[in-house]
PDB file of C-alpha atoms in Angstrom:
ATOM      1  CA  MET R   1       0.000   0.000   0.000  1.00  0.00           C
ATOM      2  CA  SER R   2       2.847   2.341   0.572  1.00  0.00           C
ATOM      3  CA  GLY R   3       3.627   2.026  -3.151  1.00  0.00           C
ATOM      4  CA  GLU R   4       0.071   3.097  -4.000  1.00  0.00           C
ATOM      5  CA  SER R   5       0.165   6.038  -1.603  1.00  0.00           C
ATOM      6  CA  GLU R   6       3.541   7.082  -3.008  1.00  0.00           C
ATOM      7  CA  GLY R   7       2.075   6.876  -6.506  1.00  0.00           C
ATOM      8  CA  GLY R   8      -0.912   8.968  -5.436  1.00  0.00           C
ATOM      9  CA  ALA R   9       1.360  11.525  -3.808  1.00  0.00           C
ATOM     10  CA  LEU R  10       3.510  11.605  -6.927  1.00  0.00           C
ATOM     11  CA  ASP R  11       0.441  12.110  -9.127  1.00  0.00           C
ATOM     12  CA  LEU R  12      -0.760  14.881  -6.831  1.00  0.00           C
ATOM     13  CA  ALA R  13       2.657  16.561  -6.935  1.00  0.00           C
ATOM     14  CA  ALA R  14       2.745  16.262 -10.736  1.00  0.00           C
ATOM     15  CA  ARG R  15      -0.718  17.872 -11.039  1.00  0.00           C
ATOM     16  CA  ARG R  16       0.302  20.678  -8.690  1.00  0.00           C
ATOM     17  CA  LEU R  17       3.468  21.227 -10.722  1.00  0.00           C
ATOM     18  CA  GLU R  18       1.489  21.313 -13.977  1.00  0.00           C
ATOM     19  CA  ARG R  19      -0.978  23.798 -12.479  1.00  0.00           C
ATOM     20  CA  ALA R  20       1.878  25.993 -11.200  1.00  0.00           C
ATOM     21  CA  LEU R  21       3.575  25.891 -14.608  1.00  0.00           C
ATOM     22  CA  GLY R  22       0.314  26.836 -16.295  1.00  0.00           C
ATOM     23  CA  MET R  23      -0.087  29.826 -13.984  1.00  0.00           C
ATOM     24  CA  LEU R  24       3.534  30.834 -14.598  1.00  0.00           C
ATOM     25  CA  GLU R  25       3.069  30.638 -18.373  1.00  0.00           C
ATOM     26  CA  GLN R  26      -0.089  32.749 -18.125  1.00  0.00           C
ATOM     27  CA  ARG R  27       1.649  35.413 -16.046  1.00  0.00           C
ATOM     28  CA  LEU R  28       4.642  35.448 -18.386  1.00  0.00           C
ATOM     29  CA  SER R  29       2.323  35.847 -21.352  1.00  0.00           C
ATOM     30  CA  GLU R  30       0.628  38.810 -19.656  1.00  0.00           C
ATOM     31  CA  ARG R  31       4.008  40.405 -18.903  1.00  0.00           C
ATOM     32  CA  VAL R  32       5.143  39.954 -22.500  1.00  0.00           C
ATOM     33  CA  LYS R  33       1.948  41.633 -23.734  1.00  0.00           C
ATOM     34  CA  GLU R  34       2.435  44.520 -21.282  1.00  0.00           C
ATOM     35  CA  ALA R  35       6.075  44.931 -22.307  1.00  0.00           C
ATOM     36  CA  GLY R  36       5.079  44.891 -25.965  1.00  0.00           C
ATOM     37  CA  ALA R  37       2.502  47.607 -25.393  1.00  0.00           C
ATOM     38  CA  GLU R  38       5.066  49.749 -23.568  1.00  0.00           C
ATOM     39  CA  ALA R  39       7.659  49.155 -26.280  1.00  0.00           C
ATOM     40  CA  GLY R  40       5.112  50.092 -28.934  1.00  0.00           C
ATOM     41  CA  GLY R  41       4.606  53.423 -27.215  1.00  0.00           C
ATOM     42  CA  LEU R  42       8.339  53.974 -27.134  1.00  0.00           C
ATOM     43  CA  PHE R  43       8.620  53.165 -30.837  1.00  0.00           C
ATOM     44  CA  ASP R  44       5.796  55.591 -31.624  1.00  0.00           C
ATOM     45  CA  ALA R  45       7.497  58.356 -29.633  1.00  0.00           C
ATOM     46  CA  ASP R  46      10.828  57.620 -31.308  1.00  0.00           C
ATOM     47  CA  ARG R  47       9.193  57.603 -34.741  1.00  0.00           C
ATOM     48  CA  ALA R  48       7.520  60.946 -34.025  1.00  0.00           C
ATOM     49  CA  ARG R  49      10.826  62.447 -32.864  1.00  0.00           C
ATOM     50  CA  LEU R  50      12.619  61.173 -35.967  1.00  0.00           C
ATOM     51  CA  ALA R  51       9.870  62.520 -38.237  1.00  0.00           C
ATOM     52  CA  SER R  52      10.177  65.918 -36.577  1.00  0.00           C
ATOM     53  CA  GLU R  53      13.955  65.895 -37.005  1.00  0.00           C
ATOM     54  CA  LEU R  54      13.543  64.917 -40.664  1.00  0.00           C
ATOM     55  CA  ASP R  55      11.142  67.815 -41.251  1.00  0.00           C
ATOM     56  CA  ALA R  56      13.596  70.233 -39.616  1.00  0.00           C
ATOM     57  CA  SER R  57      16.453  68.852 -41.731  1.00  0.00           C
ATOM     58  CA  ARG R  58      14.436  69.278 -44.915  1.00  0.00           C
ATOM     59  CA  ALA R  59      13.631  72.875 -43.968  1.00  0.00           C
ATOM     60  CA  ARG R  60      17.350  73.568 -43.384  1.00  0.00           C
ATOM     61  CA  GLU R  61      18.146  71.933 -46.726  1.00  0.00           C
ATOM     62  CA  ARG R  62      15.666  74.227 -48.527  1.00  0.00           C
ATOM     63  CA  ALA R  63      17.101  77.285 -46.761  1.00  0.00           C
ATOM     64  CA  LEU R  64      20.651  76.285 -47.723  1.00  0.00           C
ATOM     65  CA  GLU R  65      19.627  75.667 -51.337  1.00  0.00           C
ATOM     66  CA  GLU R  66      18.009  79.101 -51.466  1.00  0.00           C
ATOM     67  CA  ALA R  67      21.070  80.748 -49.900  1.00  0.00           C
ATOM     68  CA  GLY R  68      23.293  78.934 -52.407  1.00  0.00           C
ATOM     69  CA  ALA R  69      21.155  80.117 -55.322  1.00  0.00           C
ATOM     70  CA  GLN R  70      21.244  83.701 -54.026  1.00  0.00           C
ATOM     71  CA  ALA R  71      25.026  83.526 -53.576  1.00  0.00           C
ATOM     72  CA  SER R  72      25.417  82.163 -57.096  1.00  0.00           C
ATOM     73  CA  GLU R  73      23.317  85.000 -58.525  1.00  0.00           C
ATOM     74  CA  ALA R  74      25.291  87.580 -56.535  1.00  0.00           C
ATOM     75  CA  LEU R  75      28.582  86.110 -57.766  1.00  0.00           C
ATOM     76  CA  GLY R  76      27.288  86.155 -61.329  1.00  0.00           C
ATOM     77  CA  ARG R  77      26.346  89.826 -61.014  1.00  0.00           C
ATOM     78  CA  ALA R  78      29.708  90.659 -59.400  1.00  0.00           C
ATOM     79  CA  ILE R  79      31.584  88.870 -62.185  1.00  0.00           C
ATOM     80  CA  GLY R  80      29.534  90.778 -64.756  1.00  0.00           C
ATOM     81  CA  GLU R  81      30.245  94.094 -63.046  1.00  0.00           C
ATOM     82  CA  ILE R  82      33.984  93.346 -62.824  1.00  0.00           C
ATOM     83  CA  ARG R  83      34.123  92.373 -66.498  1.00  0.00           C
ATOM     84  CA  SER R  84      32.207  95.485 -67.425  1.00  0.00           C
ATOM     85  CA  ALA R  85      34.554  97.640 -65.368  1.00  0.00           C
ATOM     86  CA  LEU R  86      37.569  96.003 -66.989  1.00  0.00           C
ATOM     87  CA  GLY R  87      36.086  96.477 -70.427  1.00  0.00           C
ATOM     88  CA  ASP R  88      35.710  92.719 -71.112  1.00  0.00           C
ATOM     89  CA  GLY R  89      32.030  92.652 -71.380  1.00  0.00           C
TER      90      GLY R  89
END
């Protein structure tokens, strides 16, 4: 009979272990979902920051292109005036 009671105790312990593992898996799954939701928020914030930086960079690029075009026109006029003053034009 001690063999049967040991078997019953072993079965009981195995069921308790399975139940505990099931609860652990459920809690881990919940934590993973929570972490994913938090990470998603971080990715959204990072994406928004990067989009803002990209917009600012594009605005600076347009300003630099405009300044370059104005400088080129001014140089062209200056070259024309110098040539005219030297009698080359």
